[in-house]
Coordinates of C-alpha atoms and ligand atoms in Angstrom, one line a residue:
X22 CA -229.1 -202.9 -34.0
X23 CA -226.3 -205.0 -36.0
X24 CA -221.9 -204.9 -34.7
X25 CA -220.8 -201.6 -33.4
X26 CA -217.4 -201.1 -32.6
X27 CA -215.7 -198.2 -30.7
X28 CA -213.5 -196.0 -33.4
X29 CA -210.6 -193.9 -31.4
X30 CA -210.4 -190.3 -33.3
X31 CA -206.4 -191.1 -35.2
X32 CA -204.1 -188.5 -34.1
X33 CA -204.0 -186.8 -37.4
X34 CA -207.3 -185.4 -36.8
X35 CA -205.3 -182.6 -35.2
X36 CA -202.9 -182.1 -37.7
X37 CA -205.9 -181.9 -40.5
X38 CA -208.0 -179.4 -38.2
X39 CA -205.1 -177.0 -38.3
X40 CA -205.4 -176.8 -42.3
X41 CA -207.6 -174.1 -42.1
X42 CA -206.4 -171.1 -44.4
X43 CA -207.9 -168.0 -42.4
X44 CA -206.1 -164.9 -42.2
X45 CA -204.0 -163.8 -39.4
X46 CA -206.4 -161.3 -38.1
X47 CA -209.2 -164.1 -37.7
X48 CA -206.8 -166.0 -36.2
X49 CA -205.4 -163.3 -33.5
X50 CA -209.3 -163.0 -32.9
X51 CA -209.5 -166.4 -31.2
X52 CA -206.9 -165.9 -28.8
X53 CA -208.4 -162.8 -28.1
X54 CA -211.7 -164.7 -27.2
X55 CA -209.8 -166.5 -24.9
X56 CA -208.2 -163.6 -22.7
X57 CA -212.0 -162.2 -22.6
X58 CA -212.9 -165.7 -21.3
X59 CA -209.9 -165.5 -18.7
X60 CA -211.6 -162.5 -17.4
X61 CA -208.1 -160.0 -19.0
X62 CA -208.6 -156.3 -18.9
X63 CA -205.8 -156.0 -21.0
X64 CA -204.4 -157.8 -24.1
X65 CA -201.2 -157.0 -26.2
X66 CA -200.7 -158.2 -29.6
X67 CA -197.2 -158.0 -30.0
X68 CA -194.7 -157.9 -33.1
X69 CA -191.1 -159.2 -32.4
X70 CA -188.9 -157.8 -35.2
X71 CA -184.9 -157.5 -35.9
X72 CA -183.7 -155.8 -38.4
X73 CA -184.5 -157.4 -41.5
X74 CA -187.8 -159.3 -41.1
X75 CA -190.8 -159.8 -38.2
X76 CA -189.8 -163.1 -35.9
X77 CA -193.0 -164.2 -34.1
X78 CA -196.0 -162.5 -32.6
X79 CA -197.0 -162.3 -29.0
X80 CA -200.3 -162.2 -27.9
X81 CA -200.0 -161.5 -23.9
X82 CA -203.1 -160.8 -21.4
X83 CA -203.5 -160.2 -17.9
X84 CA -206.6 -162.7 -17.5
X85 CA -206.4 -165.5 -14.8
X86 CA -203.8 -167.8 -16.6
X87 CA -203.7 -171.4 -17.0
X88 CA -203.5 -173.5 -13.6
X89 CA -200.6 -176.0 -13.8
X90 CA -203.0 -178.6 -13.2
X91 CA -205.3 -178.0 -16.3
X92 CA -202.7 -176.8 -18.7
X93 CA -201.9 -180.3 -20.2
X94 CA -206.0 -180.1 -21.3
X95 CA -206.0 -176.7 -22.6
X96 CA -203.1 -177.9 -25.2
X97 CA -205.4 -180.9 -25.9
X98 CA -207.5 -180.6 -28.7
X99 CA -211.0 -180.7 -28.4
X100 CA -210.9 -181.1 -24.7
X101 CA -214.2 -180.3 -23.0
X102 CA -212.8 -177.5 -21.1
X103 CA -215.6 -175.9 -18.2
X104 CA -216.9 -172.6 -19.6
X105 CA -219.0 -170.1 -17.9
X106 CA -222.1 -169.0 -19.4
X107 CA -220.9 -166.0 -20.9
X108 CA -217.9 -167.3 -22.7
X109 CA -217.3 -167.2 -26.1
X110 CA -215.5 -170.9 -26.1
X111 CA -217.0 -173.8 -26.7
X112 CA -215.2 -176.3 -28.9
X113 CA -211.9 -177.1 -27.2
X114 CA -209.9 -176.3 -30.2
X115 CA -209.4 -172.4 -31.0
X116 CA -206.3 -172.1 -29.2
X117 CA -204.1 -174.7 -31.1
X118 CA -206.1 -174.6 -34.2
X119 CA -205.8 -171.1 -35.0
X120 CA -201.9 -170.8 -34.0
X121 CA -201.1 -174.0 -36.1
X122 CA -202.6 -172.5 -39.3
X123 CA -200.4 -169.7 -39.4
X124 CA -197.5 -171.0 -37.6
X125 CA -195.2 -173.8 -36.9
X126 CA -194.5 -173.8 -33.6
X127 CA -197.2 -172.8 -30.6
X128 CA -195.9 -171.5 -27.2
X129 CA -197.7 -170.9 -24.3
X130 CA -196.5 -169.4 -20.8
X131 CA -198.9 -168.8 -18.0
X132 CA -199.2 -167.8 -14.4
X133 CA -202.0 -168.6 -12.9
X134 CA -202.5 -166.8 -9.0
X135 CA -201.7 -170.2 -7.3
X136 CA -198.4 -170.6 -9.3
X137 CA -195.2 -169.8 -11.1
X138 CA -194.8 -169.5 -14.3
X139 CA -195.4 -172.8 -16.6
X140 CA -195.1 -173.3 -20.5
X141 CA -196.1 -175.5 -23.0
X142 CA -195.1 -176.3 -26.6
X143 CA -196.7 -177.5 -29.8
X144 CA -195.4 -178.1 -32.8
X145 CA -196.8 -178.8 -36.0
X146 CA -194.4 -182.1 -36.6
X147 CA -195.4 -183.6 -33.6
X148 CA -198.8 -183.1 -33.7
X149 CA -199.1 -186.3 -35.6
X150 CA -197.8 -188.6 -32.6
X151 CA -199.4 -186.3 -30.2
X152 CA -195.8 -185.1 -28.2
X153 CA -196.3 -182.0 -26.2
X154 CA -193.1 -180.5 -25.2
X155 CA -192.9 -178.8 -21.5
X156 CA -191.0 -175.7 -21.5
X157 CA -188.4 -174.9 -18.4
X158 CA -189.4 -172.7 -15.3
X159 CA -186.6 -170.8 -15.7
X160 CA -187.8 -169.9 -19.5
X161 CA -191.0 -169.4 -19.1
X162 CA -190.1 -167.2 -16.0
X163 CA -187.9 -165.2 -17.9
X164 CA -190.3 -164.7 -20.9
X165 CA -192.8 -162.9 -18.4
X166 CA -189.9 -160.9 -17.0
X167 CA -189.1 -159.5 -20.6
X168 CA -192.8 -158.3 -21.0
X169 CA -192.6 -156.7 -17.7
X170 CA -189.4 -154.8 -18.1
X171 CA -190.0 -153.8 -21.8
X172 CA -192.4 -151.1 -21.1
X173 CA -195.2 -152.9 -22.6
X174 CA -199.2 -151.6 -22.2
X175 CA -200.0 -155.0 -20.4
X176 CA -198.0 -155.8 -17.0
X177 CA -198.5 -159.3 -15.5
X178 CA -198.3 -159.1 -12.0
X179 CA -200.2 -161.8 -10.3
X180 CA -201.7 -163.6 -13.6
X181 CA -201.5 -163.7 -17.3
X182 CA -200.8 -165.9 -20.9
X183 CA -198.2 -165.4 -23.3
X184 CA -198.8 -166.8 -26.4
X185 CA -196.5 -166.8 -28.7
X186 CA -196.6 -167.8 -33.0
X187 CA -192.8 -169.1 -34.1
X188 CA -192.1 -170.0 -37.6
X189 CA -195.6 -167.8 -38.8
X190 CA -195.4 -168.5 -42.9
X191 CA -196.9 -165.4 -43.5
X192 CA -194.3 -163.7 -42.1
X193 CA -191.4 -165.0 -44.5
X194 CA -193.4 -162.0 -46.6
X195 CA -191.6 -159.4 -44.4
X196 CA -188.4 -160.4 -45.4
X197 CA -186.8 -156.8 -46.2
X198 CA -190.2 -155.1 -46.0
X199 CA -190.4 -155.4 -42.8
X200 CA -191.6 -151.8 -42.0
X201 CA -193.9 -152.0 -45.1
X202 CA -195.4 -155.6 -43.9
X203 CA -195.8 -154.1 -40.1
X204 CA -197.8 -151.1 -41.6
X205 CA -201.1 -152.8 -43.6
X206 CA -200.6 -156.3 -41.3
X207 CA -201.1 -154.3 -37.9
X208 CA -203.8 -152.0 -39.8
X209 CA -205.3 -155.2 -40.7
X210 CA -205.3 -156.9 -37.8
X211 CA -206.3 -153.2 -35.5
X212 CA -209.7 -153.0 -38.0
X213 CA -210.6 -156.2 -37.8
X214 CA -210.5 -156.7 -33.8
X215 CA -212.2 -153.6 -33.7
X216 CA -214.7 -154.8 -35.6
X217 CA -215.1 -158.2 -34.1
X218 CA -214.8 -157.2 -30.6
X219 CA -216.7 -153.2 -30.8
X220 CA -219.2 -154.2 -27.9
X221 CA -216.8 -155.4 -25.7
X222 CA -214.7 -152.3 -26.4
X223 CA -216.9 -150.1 -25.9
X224 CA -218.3 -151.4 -22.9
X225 CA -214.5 -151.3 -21.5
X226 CA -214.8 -155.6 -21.1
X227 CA -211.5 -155.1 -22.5
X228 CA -208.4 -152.8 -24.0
X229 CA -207.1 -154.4 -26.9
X230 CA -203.1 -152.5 -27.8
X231 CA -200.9 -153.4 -30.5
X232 CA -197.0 -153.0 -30.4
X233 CA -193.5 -153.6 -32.0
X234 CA -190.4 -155.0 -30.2
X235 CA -187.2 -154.8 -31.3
X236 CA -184.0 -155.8 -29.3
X237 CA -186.2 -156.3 -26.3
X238 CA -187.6 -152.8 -26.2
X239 CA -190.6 -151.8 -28.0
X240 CA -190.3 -149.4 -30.8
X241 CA -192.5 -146.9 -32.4
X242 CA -196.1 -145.7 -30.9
X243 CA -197.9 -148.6 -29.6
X244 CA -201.2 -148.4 -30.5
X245 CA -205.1 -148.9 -28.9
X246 CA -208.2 -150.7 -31.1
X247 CA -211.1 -148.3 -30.9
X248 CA -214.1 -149.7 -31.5
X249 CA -215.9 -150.4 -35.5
X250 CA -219.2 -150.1 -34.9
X251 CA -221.1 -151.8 -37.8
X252 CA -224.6 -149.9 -36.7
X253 CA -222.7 -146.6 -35.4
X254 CA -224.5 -144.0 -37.9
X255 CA -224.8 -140.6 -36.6
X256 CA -229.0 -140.7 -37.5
X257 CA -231.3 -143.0 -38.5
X258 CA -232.1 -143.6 -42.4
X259 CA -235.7 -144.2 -41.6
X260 CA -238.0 -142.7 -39.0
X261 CA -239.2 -145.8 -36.7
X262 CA -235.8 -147.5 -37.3
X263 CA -234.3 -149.5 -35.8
X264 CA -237.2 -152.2 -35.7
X265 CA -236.6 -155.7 -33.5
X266 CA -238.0 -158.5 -35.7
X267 CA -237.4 -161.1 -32.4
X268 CA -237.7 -164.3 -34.9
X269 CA -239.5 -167.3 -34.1
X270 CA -237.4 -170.2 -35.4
X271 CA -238.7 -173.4 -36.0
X272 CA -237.1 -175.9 -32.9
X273 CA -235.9 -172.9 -31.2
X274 CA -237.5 -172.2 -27.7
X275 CA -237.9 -168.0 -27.0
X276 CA -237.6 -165.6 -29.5
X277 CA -234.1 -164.5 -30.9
X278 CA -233.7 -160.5 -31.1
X279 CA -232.9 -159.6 -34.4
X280 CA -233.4 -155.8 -35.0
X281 CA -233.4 -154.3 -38.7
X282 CA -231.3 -151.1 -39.2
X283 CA -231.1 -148.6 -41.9
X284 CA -228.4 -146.5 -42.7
X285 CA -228.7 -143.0 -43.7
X286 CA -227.6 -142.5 -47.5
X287 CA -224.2 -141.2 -48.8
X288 CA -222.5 -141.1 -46.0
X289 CA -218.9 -141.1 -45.2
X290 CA -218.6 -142.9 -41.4
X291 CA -215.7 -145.5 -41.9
X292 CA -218.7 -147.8 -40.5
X293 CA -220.5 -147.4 -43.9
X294 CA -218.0 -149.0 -45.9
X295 CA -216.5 -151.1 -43.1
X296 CA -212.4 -152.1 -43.6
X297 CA -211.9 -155.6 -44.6
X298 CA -208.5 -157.5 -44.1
X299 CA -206.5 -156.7 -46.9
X300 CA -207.8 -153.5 -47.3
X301 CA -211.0 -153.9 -48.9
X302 CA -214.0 -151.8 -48.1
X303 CA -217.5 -151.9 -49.5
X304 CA -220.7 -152.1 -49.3
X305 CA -221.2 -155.2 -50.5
X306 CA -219.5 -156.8 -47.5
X307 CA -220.6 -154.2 -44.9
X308 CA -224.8 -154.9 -46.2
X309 CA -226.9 -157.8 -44.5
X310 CA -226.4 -159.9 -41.3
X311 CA -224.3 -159.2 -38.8
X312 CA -224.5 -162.2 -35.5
X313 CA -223.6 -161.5 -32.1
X314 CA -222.5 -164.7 -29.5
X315 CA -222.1 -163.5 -25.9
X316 CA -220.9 -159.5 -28.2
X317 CA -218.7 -161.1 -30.4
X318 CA -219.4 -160.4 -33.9
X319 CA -219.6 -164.3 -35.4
X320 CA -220.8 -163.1 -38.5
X321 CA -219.2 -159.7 -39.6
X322 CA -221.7 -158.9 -42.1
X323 CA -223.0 -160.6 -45.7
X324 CA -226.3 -162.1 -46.3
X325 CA -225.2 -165.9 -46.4
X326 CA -227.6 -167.7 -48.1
X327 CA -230.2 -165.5 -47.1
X328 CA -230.2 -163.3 -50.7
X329 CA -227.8 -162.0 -52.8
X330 CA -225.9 -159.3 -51.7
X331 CA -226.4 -156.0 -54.3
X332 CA -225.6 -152.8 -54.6
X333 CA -229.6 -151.2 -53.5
X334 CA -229.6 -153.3 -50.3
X335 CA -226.1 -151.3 -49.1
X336 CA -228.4 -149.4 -46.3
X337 CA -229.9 -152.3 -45.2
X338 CA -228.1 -154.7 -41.6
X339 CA -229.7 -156.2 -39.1
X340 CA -228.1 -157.0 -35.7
X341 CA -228.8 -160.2 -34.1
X342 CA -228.1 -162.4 -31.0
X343 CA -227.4 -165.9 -30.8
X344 CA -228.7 -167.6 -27.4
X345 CA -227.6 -170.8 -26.5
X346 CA -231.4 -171.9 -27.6
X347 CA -230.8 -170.1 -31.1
X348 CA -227.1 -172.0 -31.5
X349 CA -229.2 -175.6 -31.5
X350 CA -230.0 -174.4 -35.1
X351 CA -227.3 -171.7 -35.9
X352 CA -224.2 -173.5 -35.8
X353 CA -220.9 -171.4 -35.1
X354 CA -217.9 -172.4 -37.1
X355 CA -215.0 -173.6 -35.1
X356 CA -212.8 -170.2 -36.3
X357 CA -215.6 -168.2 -34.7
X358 CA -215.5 -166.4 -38.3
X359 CA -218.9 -167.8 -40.0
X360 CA -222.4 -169.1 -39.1
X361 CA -224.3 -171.5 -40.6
X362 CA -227.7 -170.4 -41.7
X363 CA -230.4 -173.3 -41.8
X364 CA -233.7 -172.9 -43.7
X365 CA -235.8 -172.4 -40.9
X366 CA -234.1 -169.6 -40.2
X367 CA -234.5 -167.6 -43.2
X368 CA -238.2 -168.9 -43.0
X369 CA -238.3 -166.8 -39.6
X370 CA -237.0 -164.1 -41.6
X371 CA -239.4 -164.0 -44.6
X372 CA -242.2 -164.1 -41.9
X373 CA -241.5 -161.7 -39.6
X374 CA -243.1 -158.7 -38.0
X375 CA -242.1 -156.2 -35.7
X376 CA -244.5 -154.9 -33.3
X377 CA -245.8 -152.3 -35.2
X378 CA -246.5 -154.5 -38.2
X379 CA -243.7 -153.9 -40.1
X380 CA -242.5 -157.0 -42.4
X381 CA -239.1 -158.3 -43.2
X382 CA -239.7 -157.5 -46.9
X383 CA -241.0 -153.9 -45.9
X384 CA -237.7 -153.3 -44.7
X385 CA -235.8 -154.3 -47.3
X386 CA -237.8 -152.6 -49.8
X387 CA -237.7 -148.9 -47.8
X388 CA -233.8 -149.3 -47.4
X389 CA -233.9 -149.8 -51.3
X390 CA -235.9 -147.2 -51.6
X391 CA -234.0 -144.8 -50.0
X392 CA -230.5 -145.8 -51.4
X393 CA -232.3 -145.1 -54.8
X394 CA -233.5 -141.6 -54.2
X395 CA -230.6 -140.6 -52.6
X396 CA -228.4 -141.7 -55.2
X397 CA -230.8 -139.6 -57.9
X398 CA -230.2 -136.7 -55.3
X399 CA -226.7 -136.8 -56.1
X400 CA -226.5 -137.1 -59.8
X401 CA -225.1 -133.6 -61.6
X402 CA -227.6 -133.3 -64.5
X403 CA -225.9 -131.1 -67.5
X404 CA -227.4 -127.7 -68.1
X405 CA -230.4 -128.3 -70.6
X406 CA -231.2 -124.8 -72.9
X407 CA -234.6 -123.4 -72.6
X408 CA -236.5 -122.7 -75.8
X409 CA -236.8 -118.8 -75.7
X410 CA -239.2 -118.8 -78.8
X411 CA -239.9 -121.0 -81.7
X412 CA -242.1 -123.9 -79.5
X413 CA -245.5 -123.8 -77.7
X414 CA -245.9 -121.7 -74.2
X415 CA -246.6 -125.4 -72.7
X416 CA -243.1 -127.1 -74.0
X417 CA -241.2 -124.1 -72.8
X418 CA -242.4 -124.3 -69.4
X419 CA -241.8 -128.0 -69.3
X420 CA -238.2 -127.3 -70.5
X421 CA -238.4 -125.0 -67.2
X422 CA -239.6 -127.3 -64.6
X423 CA -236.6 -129.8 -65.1
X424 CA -234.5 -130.2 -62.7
X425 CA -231.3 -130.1 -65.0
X426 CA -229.4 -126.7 -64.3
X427 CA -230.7 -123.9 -66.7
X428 CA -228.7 -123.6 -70.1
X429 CA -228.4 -120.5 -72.9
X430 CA -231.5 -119.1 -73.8
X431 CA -232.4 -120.1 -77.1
X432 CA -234.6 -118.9 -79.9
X433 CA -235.4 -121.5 -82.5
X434 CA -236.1 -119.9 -86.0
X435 CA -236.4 -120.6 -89.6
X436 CA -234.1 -119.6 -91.8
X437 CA -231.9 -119.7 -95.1
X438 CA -229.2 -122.2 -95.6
X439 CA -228.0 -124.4 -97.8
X440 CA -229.2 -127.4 -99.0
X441 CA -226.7 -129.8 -97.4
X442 CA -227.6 -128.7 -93.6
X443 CA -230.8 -129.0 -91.7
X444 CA -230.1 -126.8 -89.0
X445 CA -227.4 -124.6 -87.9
X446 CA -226.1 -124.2 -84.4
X447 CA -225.7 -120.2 -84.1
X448 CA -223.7 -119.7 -81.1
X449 CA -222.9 -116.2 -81.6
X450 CA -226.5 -115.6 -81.6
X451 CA -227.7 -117.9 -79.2
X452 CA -230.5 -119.5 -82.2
X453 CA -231.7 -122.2 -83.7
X454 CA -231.7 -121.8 -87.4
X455 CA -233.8 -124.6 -88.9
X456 CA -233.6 -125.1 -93.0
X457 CA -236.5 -123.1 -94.4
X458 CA -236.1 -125.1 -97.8
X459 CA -237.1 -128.3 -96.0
X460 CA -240.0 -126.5 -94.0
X461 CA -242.7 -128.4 -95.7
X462 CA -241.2 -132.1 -95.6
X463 CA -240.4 -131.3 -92.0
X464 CA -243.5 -130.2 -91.2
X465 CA -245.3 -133.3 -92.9
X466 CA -242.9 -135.6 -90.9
X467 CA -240.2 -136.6 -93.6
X468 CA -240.3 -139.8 -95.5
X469 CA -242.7 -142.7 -93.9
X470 CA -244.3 -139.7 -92.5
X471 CA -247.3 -141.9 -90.8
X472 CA -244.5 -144.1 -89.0
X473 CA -243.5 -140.6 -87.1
X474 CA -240.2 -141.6 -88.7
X475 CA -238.9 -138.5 -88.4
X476 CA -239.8 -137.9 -84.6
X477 CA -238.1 -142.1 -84.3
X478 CA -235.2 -140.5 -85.5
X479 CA -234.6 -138.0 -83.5
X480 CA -235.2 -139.1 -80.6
X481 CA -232.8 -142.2 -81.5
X482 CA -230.1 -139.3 -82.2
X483 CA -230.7 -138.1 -78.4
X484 CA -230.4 -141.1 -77.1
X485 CA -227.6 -142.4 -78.5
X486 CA -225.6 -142.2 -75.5
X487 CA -228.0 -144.3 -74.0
X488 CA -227.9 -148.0 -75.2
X489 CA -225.3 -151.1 -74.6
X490 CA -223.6 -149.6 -71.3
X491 CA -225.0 -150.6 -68.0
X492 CA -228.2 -148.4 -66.7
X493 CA -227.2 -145.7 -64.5
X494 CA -229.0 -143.1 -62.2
X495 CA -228.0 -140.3 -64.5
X496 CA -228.8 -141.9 -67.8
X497 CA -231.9 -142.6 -66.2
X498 CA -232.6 -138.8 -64.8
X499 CA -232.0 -137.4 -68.7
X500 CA -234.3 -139.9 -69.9
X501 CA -237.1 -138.8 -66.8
X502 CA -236.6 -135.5 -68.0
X503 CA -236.9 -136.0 -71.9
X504 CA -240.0 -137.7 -71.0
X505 CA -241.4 -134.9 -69.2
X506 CA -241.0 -132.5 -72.0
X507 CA -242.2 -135.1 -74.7
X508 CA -245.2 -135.5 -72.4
X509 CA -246.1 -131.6 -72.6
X510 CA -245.4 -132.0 -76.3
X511 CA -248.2 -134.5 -76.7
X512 CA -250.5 -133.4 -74.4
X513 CA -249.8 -136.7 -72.4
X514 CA -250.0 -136.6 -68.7
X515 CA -246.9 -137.5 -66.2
Ligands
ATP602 N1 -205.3 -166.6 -22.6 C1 -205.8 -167.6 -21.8 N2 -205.9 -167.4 -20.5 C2 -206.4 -168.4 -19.7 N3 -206.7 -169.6 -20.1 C3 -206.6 -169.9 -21.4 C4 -206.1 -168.9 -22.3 N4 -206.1 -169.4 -23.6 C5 -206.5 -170.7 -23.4 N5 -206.9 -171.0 -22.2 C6 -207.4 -172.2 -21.7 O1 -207.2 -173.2 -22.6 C7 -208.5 -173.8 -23.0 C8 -208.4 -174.2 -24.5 O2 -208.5 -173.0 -25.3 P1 -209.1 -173.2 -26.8 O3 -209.2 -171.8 -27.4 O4 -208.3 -174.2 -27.5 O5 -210.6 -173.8 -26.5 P2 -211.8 -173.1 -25.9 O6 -211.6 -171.7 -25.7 O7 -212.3 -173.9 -24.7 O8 -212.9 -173.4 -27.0 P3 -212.9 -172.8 -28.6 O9 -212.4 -173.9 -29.4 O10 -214.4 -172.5 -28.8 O11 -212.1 -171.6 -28.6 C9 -209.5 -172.7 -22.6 O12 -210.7 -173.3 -22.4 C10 -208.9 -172.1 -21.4 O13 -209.2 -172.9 -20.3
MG603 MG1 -210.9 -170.5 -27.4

């Protein structure tokens, strides 16, 4: 091997890590991983607001707190900090890289059982030379008093973490709005913990509650995160399902559980279409893969690079687990908020079999299937006449075995008219009057008579609606059902 010299990290590195442009919600997730870490039963996200605009946010648990001893490496970033098994951090960084994308300053009391309480203080112009700033006892004593005697959800008696966002640049949107902002922000950020967090939830790991403070007392109905359950249907879409596919990955030791769902069609759970920050909510989103590290959701949906997402494959999720094994080829993004998918993972996929045979493609293709059928189920047909007399026994029982909604009996005739119509619609009558003068030509087919010219026409007439505008189910049941009657027409079989 040629010259290698040692290259110490610059201290910028920290500064750059913290230009990460998540939302807030995503970013209020991470330091929720880290009260679940610190064993908290409880966490408060907390909304200080005066009059005119929101101040900061508080996110305050009663987990074990910081020891005085180690707080100096928490603040560090990338600091190997010792994690039990079942933690969900791993990279030394979530704490201080989250806060610093959506705020200025980071503060952060704690009590830990063997102290009082300490505080610590980043801030984004000083992360450059690295200068922490230590915040006074007295403070940081008083900021756990004001939890305690607001009234809050969360009290911190022996142990907790206050974290709190200063100078948050989305919240220079609030300015005036401030009750507007509070509104779809807190819905936001409720939806999407619930989402992220639902296991935990609903195994009562932990209580996540939201509130407002104003003049040191909160205001308004504080409010609890119920679980979003991505594969909470009420029944199955598929007898058999769900199937575990447990995928053999290439350099993975063990096999990772990875069980296929389908949803039951049409339904109207808030889980089907599940909430997105900003209000979104679709099935594009809520279709595909959705990755679980120690039950927190990693990967809240989407197909990655796996396919591309579409409209037929809305029934279709699969839940999976990362093990530590799994996580030497499925890396998880420092914001917790993506995976990344290698190729010999979606080669497990495409090879994969449950134990009763059942292939990855087979799934995919049955929760197509059913989202097609069902959606045909749905479609309101117009009524379609039936042919009372005038057309062979055969062609009016086809007209009867559609499924379209019976229309006006109709009795098609020949009679006289003039010379400028073909046919006349008589709705007093409830008939068909077809031009005697043109019988013959009609008969014989019309001009280019051996082209069927005149049966081209017509049916280009019915269809007119049909052409240039995107396929749909109901275009598609009219033309099943002109089909079916042509058939009986020709003698043809279905
Ligand atoms: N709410 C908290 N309660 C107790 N300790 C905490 C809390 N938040 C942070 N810490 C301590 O600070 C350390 C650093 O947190 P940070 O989120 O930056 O990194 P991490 O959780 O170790 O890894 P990751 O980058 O994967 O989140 C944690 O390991 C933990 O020891
Ligand atoms: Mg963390």
């Amino acid at each position: 091997m040629g010259k290698q010299i040692t290259l110490r990290p610059d201290p910028r590195v920290a500064e750059v890590l913290t230009r990460n442009p998540y939302p807030l919600p995503d970013a209020v997730a991470e330091l929720v991983d880290n009260s679940i870490d610190a064993n908290a039963k409880d966490v408060l996200i907390r909304f200080i607001r005066n009059e005119n605009k929101v101040l900061s946010i508080q996110i305050i648990d009663n987990g074990s707190g910081i020891k005085e001893s180690e707080f100096d490496n928490a603040m560090q970033f990338g600091y190997r900090n010792p994690h039990k098994l079942r933690d969900i951090g791993m990279y030394g960084v979530g704490l201080k890289t989250s806060s610093l994308s959506q705020a200025d300053e980071l503060l952060v009391y704690s009590l830990s059982k063997e102290g009082k309480p300490a505080g610590r203080k980043w801030s984004r112009k000083n992360l450059d030379t690295s200068k922490l700033d230590y915040l006074s006892a007295k403070d940081s004593a008083d900021v756990f008093s004001a939890v305690n005697n607001a009234n809050s959800a969360v009290v911190l008696q022996r142990s907790g973490t206050i974290v709190e966002w200063q100078k948050v640049h989305d919240f220079e949107r609030s300015l005036n709005s401030v009750d507007s902002y509070l509104k779809r922000e807190m819905r936001d950020v409720e939806r999407h913990l619930g989402l992220i967090f639902h296991r935990l939830i609903e195994k009562s790991v932990i209580n996540i509650h939201l509130d407002i403070i104003q003049d040191g007392q909160v205001v308004g109905a504080p409010l609890k995160v119920g679980p979003i359950n991505p594969f909470a249907y009420k029944k199955t879409g598929e007898r058999g399902y769900p199937k575990d596919f447990g995928l053999n990955i290439s350099g993975v030791n063990g096999r990772v559980k990875a069980v296929a769902h389908i949803w039951p069609p049409r339904t109207k759970q808030l889980e089907y279409k599940i909430p997105r920050v900003g209000g979104r909510s679709n099935t594009i989103d809520s279709q595909g893969l959705y990755i679980y590290y120690n039950d927190r959701l990693v990967m809240p949906g989407g197909w990655a690079n796996v396919r591309t997402p579409e409209a037929h494959f809305s029934l279709a999720r699969m839940e999976i687990d990362l093990t530590t094994e799994a996580m030497k080829v499925l890396v998880i993004g420092y914001s917790k908020n993506n995976v990344r998918i290698p190729s010999s993972f979606i080669e497990a996929l495409r090879t994969a079999k449950s134990v009763d045979g059942t292939t990855y493609a087979a799934w995919v293709d049955r929760a197509q299937e059913i989202f097609r059928t069902a959606d045909s189920a749905e479609i309101k047909l117009p009524a379609l006449p039936r042919p009372k007399t005038g057309l062979p026994a055969v062609v009016q029982s086809a007209f009867g075995q559609v499924e379209s909604p019976a229309g006006t009996s109709i009795n098609i005739v020949w009679g006289a008219l003039g010379q400028s119509s073909v046919f006349k619609v008589d709705r007093i009558n409830d008939r068909l009057v077809l031009n005697n003068r043109y019988k013959k030509e009609i008969i014989r087919g019309g001009i280019g008579a051996s082209d069927a010219s005149s049966f081209k026409t017509l049916l280009l007439l019915m269809l007119r609606g049909h052409f240039g505008s995107r396929e749909s189910a109901r275009l598609k049941a009219m033309e099943n059902e002109y089909q079916e009657i042509l058939l009986s027409l020709l003698g043809g079989k279905k």
